[in-house]
PDB file of C-alpha atoms in Angstrom:
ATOM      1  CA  UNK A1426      -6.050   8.779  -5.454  1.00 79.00           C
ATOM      2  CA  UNK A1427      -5.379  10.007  -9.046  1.00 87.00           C
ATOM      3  CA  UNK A1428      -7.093   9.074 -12.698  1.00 91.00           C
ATOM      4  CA  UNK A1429      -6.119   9.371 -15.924  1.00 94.00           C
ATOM      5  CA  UNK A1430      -8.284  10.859 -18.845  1.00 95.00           C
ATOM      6  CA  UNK A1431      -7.906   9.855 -22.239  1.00 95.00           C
ATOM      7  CA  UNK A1432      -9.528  10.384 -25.522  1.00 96.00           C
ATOM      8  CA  UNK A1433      -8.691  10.751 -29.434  1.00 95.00           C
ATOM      9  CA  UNK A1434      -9.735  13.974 -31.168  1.00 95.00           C
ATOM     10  CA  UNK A1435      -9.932  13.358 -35.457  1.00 94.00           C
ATOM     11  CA  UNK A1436      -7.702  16.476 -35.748  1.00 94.00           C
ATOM     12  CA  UNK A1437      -5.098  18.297 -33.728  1.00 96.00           C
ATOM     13  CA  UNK A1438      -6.706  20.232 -30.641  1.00 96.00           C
ATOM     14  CA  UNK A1439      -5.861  21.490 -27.367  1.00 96.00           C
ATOM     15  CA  UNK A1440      -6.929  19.118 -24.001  1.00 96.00           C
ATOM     16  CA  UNK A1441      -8.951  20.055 -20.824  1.00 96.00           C
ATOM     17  CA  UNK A1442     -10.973  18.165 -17.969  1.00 96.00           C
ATOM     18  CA  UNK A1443     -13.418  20.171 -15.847  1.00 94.00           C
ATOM     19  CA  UNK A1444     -14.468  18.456 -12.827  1.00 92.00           C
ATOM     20  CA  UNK A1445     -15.350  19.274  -9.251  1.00 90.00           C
ATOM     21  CA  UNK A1446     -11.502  18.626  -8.310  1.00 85.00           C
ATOM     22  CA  UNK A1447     -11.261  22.282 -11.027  1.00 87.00           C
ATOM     23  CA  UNK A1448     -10.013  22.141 -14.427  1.00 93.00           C
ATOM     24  CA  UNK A1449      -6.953  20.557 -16.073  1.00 94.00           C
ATOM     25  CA  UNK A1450      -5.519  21.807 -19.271  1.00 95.00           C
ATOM     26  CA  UNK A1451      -2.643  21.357 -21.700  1.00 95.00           C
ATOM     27  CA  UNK A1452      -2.449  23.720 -24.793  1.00 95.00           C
ATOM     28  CA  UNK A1453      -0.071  21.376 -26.461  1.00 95.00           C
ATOM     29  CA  UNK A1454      -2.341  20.437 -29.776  1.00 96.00           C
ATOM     30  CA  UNK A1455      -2.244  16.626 -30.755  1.00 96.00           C
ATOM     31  CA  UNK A1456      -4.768  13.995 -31.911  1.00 96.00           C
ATOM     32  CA  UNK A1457      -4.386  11.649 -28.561  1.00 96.00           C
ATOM     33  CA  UNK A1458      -5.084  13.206 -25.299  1.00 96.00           C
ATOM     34  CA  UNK A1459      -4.316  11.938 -21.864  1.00 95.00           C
ATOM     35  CA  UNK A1460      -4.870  14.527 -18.160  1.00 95.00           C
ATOM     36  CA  UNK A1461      -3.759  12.758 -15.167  1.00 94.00           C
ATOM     37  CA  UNK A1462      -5.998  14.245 -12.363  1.00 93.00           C
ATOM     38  CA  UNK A1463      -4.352  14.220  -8.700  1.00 91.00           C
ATOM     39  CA  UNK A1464      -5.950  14.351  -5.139  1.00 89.00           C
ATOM     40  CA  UNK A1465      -9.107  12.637  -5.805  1.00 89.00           C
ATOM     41  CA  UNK A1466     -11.268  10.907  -2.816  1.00 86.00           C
ATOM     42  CA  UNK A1467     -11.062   7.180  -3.285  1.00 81.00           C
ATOM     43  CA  UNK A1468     -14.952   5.564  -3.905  1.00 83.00           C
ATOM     44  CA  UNK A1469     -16.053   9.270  -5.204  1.00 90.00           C
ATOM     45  CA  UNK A1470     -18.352   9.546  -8.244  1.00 93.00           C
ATOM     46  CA  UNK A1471     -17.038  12.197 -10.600  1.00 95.00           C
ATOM     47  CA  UNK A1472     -18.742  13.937 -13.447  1.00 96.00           C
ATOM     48  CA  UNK A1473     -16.460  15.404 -15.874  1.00 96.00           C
ATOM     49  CA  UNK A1474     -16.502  17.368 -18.563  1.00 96.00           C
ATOM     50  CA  UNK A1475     -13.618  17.327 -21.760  1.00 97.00           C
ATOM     51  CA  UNK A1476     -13.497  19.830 -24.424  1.00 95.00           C
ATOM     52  CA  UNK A1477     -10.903  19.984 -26.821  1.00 97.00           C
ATOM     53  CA  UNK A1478     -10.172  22.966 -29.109  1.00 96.00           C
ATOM     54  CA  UNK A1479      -8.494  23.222 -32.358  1.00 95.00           C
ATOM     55  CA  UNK A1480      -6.778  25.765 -34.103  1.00 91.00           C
ATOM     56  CA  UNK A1481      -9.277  27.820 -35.506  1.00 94.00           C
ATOM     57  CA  UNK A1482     -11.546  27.910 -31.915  1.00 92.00           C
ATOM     58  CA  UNK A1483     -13.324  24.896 -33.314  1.00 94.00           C
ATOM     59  CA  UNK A1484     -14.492  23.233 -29.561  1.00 95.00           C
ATOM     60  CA  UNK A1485     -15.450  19.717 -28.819  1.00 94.00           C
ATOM     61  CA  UNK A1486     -17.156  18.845 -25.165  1.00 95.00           C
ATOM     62  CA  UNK A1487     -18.349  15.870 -23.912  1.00 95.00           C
ATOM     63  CA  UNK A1488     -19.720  15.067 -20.621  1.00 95.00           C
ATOM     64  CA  UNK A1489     -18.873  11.415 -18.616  1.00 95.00           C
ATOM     65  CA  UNK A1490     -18.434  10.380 -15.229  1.00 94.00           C
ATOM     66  CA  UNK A1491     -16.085   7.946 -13.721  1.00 93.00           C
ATOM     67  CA  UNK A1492     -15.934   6.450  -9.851  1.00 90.00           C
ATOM     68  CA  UNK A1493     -12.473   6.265  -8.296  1.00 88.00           C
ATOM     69  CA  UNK A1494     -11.181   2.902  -6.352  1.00 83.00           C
ATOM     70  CA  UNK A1495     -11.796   2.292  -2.745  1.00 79.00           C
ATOM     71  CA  UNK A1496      -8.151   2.762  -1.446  1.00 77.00           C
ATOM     72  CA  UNK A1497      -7.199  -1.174  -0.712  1.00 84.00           C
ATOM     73  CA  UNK A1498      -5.229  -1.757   2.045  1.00 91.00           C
ATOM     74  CA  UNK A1499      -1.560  -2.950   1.353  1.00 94.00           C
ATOM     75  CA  UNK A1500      -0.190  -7.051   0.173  1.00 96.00           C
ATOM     76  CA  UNK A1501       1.411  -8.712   3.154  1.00 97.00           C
ATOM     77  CA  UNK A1502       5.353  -9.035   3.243  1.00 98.00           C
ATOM     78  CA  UNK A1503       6.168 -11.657   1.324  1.00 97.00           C
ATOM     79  CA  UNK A1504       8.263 -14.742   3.021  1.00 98.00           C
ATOM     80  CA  UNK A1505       8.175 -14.002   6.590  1.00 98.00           C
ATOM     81  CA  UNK A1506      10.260 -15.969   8.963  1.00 98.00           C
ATOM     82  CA  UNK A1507      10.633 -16.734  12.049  1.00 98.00           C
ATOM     83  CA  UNK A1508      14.412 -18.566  13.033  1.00 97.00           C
ATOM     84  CA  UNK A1509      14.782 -19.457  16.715  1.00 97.00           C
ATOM     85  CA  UNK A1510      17.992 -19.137  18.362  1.00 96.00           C
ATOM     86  CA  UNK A1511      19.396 -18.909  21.793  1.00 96.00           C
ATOM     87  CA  UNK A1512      17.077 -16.313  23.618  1.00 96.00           C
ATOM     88  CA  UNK A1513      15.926 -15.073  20.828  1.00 97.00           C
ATOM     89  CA  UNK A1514      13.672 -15.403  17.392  1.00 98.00           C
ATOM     90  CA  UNK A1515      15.984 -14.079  14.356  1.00 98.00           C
ATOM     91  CA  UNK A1516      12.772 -12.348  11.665  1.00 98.00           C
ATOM     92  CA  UNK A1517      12.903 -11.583   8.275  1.00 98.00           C
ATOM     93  CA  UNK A1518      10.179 -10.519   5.505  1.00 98.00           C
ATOM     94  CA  UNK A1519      10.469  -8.510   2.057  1.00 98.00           C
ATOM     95  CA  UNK A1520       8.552  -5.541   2.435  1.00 98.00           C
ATOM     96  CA  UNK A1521       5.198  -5.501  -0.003  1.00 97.00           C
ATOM     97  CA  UNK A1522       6.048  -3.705  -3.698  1.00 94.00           C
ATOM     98  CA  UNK A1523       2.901  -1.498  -2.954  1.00 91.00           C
ATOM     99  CA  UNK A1524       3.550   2.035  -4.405  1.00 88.00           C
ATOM    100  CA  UNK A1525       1.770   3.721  -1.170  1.00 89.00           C
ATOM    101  CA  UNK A1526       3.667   1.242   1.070  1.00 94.00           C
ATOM    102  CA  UNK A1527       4.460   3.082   4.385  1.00 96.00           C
ATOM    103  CA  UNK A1528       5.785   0.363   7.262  1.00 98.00           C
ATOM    104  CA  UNK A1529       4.904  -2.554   9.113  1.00 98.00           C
ATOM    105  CA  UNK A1530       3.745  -3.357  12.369  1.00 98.00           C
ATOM    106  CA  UNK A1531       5.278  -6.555  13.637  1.00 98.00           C
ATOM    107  CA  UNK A1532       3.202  -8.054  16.807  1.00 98.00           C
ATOM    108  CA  UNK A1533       3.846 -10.241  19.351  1.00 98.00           C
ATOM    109  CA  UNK A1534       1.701 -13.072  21.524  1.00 98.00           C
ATOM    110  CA  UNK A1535       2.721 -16.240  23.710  1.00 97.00           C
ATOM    111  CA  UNK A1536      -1.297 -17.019  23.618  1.00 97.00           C
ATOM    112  CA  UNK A1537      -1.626 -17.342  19.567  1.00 97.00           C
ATOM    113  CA  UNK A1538      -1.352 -15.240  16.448  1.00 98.00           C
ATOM    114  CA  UNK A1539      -2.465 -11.638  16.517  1.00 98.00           C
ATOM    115  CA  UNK A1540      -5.453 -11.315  14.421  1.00 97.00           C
ATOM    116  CA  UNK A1541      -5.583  -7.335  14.045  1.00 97.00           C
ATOM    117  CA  UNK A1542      -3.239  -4.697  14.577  1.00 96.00           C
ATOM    118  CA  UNK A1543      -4.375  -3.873  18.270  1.00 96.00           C
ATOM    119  CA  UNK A1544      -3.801  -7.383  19.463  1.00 97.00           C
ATOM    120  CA  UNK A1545      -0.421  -8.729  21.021  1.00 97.00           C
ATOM    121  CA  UNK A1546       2.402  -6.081  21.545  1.00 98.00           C
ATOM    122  CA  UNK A1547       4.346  -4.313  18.996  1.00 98.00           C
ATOM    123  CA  UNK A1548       7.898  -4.893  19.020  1.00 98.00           C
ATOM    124  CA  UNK A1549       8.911  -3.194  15.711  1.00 98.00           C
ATOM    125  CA  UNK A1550       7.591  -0.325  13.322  1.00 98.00           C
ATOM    126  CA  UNK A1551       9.257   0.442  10.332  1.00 98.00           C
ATOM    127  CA  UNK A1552      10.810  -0.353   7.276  1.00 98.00           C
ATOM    128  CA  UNK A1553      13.789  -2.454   7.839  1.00 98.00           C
ATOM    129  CA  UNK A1554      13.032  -6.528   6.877  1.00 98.00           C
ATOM    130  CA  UNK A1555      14.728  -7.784   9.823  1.00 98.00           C
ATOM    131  CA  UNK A1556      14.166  -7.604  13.363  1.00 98.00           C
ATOM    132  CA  UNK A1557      16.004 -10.174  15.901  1.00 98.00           C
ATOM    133  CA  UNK A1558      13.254 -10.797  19.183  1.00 98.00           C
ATOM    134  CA  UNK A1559      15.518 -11.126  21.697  1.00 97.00           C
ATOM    135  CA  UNK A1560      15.443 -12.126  26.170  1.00 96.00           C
ATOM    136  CA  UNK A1561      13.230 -14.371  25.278  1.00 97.00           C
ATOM    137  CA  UNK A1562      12.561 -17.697  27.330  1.00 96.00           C
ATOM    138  CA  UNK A1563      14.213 -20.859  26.170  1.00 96.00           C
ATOM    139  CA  UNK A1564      11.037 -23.435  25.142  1.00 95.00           C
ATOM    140  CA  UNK A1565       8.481 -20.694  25.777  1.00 96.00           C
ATOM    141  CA  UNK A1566       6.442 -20.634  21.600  1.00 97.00           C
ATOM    142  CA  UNK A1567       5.916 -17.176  20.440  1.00 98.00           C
ATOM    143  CA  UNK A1568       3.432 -16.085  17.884  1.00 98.00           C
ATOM    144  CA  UNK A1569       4.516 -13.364  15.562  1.00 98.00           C
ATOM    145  CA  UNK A1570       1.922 -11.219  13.039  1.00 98.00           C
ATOM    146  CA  UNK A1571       3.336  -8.869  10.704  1.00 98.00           C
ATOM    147  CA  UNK A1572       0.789  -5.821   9.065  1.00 98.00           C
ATOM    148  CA  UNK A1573       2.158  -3.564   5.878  1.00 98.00           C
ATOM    149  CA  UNK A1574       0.417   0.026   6.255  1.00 97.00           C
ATOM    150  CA  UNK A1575       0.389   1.761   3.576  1.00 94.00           C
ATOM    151  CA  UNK A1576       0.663   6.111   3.603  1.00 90.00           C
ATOM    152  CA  UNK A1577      -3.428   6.521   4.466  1.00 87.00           C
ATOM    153  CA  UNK A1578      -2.661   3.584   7.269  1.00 92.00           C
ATOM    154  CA  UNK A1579      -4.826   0.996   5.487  1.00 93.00           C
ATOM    155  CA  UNK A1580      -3.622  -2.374   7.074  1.00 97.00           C
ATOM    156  CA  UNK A1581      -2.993  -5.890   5.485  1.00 97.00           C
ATOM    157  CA  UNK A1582      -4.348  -8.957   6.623  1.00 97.00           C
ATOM    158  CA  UNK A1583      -1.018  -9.730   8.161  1.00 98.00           C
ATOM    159  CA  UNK A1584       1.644 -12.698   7.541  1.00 98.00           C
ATOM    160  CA  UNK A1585       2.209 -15.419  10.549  1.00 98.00           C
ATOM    161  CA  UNK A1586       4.652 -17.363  12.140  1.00 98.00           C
ATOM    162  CA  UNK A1587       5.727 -19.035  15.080  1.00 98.00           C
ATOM    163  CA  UNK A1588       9.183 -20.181  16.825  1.00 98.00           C
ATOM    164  CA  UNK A1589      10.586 -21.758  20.154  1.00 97.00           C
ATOM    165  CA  UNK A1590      13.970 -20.527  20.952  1.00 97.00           C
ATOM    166  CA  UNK A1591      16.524 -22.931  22.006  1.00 93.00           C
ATOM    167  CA  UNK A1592      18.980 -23.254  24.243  1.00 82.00           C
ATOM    168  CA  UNK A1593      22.922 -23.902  22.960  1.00 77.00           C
ATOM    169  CA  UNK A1594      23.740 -27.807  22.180  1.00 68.00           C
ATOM    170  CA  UNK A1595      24.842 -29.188  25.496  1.00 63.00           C
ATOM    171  CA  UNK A1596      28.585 -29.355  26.172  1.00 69.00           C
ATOM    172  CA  UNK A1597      30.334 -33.233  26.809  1.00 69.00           C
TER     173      UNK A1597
END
């Protein structure tokens, strides 16, 4: 998780945040200041402190806090699809535009959609938006769930669908 400090100083100064993550600096003097600080604990209360020095050792400090987001678990793919064919269920999603997007999890059930990630069996992890279920039984419905994880393996609610394969059209 990362946050950005910003503040405007009323004449050219240097920039630095002191937290409990250490201190972040940039001599570079200017009036608007922004420190981006990196590996922060998502939900975490932070006090801070910002000074700000100008060119003559003149030093401004002021003391804030700031709370960082709870990490939220990834957006679902967005139009998933499930095509029967002979044998087989043809899938397709787009993948989630989620920065921290990692891969999905695509489950399978005869008995109904899976509801979490443990339920039904995998049949594809990755990243690929296309996966073609195939030996499956002609007329037999199967219920498909598919979870985005993103890179600390939060997991989305999931996207449904469902398909019967069928058999070829019957020869005259």
């Amino acid at each position: 998780t990362t946050a950005t400090v910003t503040w405007d100083t009323d004449e050219l100064a240097d920039s630095s945040v002191t937290g409990s993550f250490a201190t972040v600096s940039d001599a570079v003097l200017t009036l608007t200041h922004s420190l981006d600080l990196t590996s922060l604990t998502p939900g975490t209360l932070y006090p801070i402190d910002v000074f700000s020095s100008d060119g003559s050792g003149n030093q401004a400090t002021s003391s804030t806090s700031f709370t960082t987001l709870i990490d939220l678990p990834p957006t679902n793919v967005i139009d998933f699809l499930a095509t029967p064919e002979d044998s087989q269920i043809a899938l397709t999603w787009t993948n989630p535009p989620d920065v921290d997007f990692d891969h999905v999890s695509l489950r399978v059930s005869e008995v109904g959609f899976p509801t979490n990630i443990t339920e039904g069996l995998e049949i594809y992890s990755g990243v690929n938006e296309l996966f073609a279920h195939s030996g499956l039984t002609n007329g037999v419905e199967y219920f498909y769930t598919i979870f985005a994880l993103d890179t600390a393996l939060n997991v989305s609610s999931g996207a449904s669908d469902s398909a019967i394969p069928v058999g070829p059209p019957a020869v005259l």
